[in-house]
Coordinates of C-alpha atoms in Angstrom, one line a residue:
M1 CA -2.6 -19.2 -9.7
I2 CA 0.0 -16.9 -8.1
D3 CA 3.7 -16.8 -8.9
V4 CA 6.2 -15.3 -6.5
Y5 CA 9.6 -14.8 -7.9
A6 CA 12.4 -13.7 -5.4
A7 CA 16.3 -14.1 -5.0
A8 CA 17.1 -17.4 -3.1
G9 CA 17.0 -17.2 0.6
A10 CA 14.5 -14.0 0.6
F11 CA 11.9 -15.9 2.6
R12 CA 12.3 -18.3 5.4
D13 CA 9.0 -20.1 4.9
T14 CA 8.4 -20.6 1.3
K15 CA 5.7 -23.3 2.0
G16 CA 3.7 -20.6 3.9
L17 CA 4.5 -18.1 1.4
A18 CA 2.7 -20.4 -1.3
R19 CA -0.1 -21.5 0.9
D20 CA -1.1 -18.2 2.4
P21 CA -1.7 -16.3 -0.9
A22 CA -3.5 -19.3 -2.3
A23 CA -5.9 -19.2 0.7
T24 CA -6.2 -15.5 0.4
L25 CA -7.1 -15.9 -3.4
M26 CA -10.0 -18.2 -2.5
D27 CA -11.4 -15.8 -0.3
I28 CA -11.2 -12.8 -2.7
E29 CA -12.9 -15.2 -5.5
Q30 CA -15.5 -16.2 -2.7
V31 CA -15.4 -19.8 -3.6
P32 CA -16.4 -22.5 -1.2
D33 CA -13.8 -24.2 0.9
I34 CA -14.2 -27.5 -0.7
P35 CA -11.6 -30.2 -2.0
M36 CA -12.2 -29.0 -5.6
F37 CA -11.1 -25.7 -5.1
C38 CA -8.5 -26.2 -2.5
K39 CA -6.7 -28.6 -4.9
N40 CA -6.9 -26.2 -7.8
T41 CA -6.0 -23.0 -6.3
A42 CA -2.3 -22.7 -5.9
A43 CA 0.7 -20.4 -5.7
F44 CA 4.3 -21.2 -7.0
V45 CA 7.3 -19.9 -5.2
H46 CA 10.4 -19.4 -7.6
E47 CA 13.7 -18.9 -6.0
M48 CA 16.2 -17.4 -8.3
P49 CA 20.0 -17.1 -7.9
V50 CA 20.9 -13.6 -6.7
D51 CA 22.9 -12.8 -9.7
Q52 CA 19.8 -13.5 -12.1
L53 CA 17.8 -10.5 -10.6
S54 CA 18.9 -6.8 -11.2
N55 CA 17.8 -3.3 -12.1
V56 CA 20.2 -0.6 -14.0
D57 CA 22.0 0.0 -10.9
G58 CA 22.7 -3.5 -10.1
D59 CA 20.2 -3.8 -7.2
G60 CA 18.6 -7.2 -7.1
T61 CA 16.2 -7.1 -3.9
Y62 CA 13.1 -7.4 -5.9
I63 CA 10.1 -9.3 -5.6
R64 CA 7.7 -10.1 -8.3
V65 CA 4.2 -11.5 -7.7
L66 CA 1.9 -12.5 -10.6
V67 CA -1.6 -13.4 -10.3
K68 CA -3.1 -15.4 -13.2
K69 CA -6.7 -16.2 -13.7
E70 CA -7.2 -19.4 -15.7
Q71 CA -9.8 -19.3 -18.3

């Protein structure tokens, strides 16, 4: 599973942003391109309100990517 967190509007193609890392993860894990893996390898894009991201100086132009391996 991959989670991408960013300010709303940071990406034009959120669907592609979710699909591409999921496909890359399948390549890295060297799993076969079969429905079982295609349906269970996913990425999630979390668009957050701009005022909910900040560093100490007030800059909120960050993107956080978490890659989780389910046990």
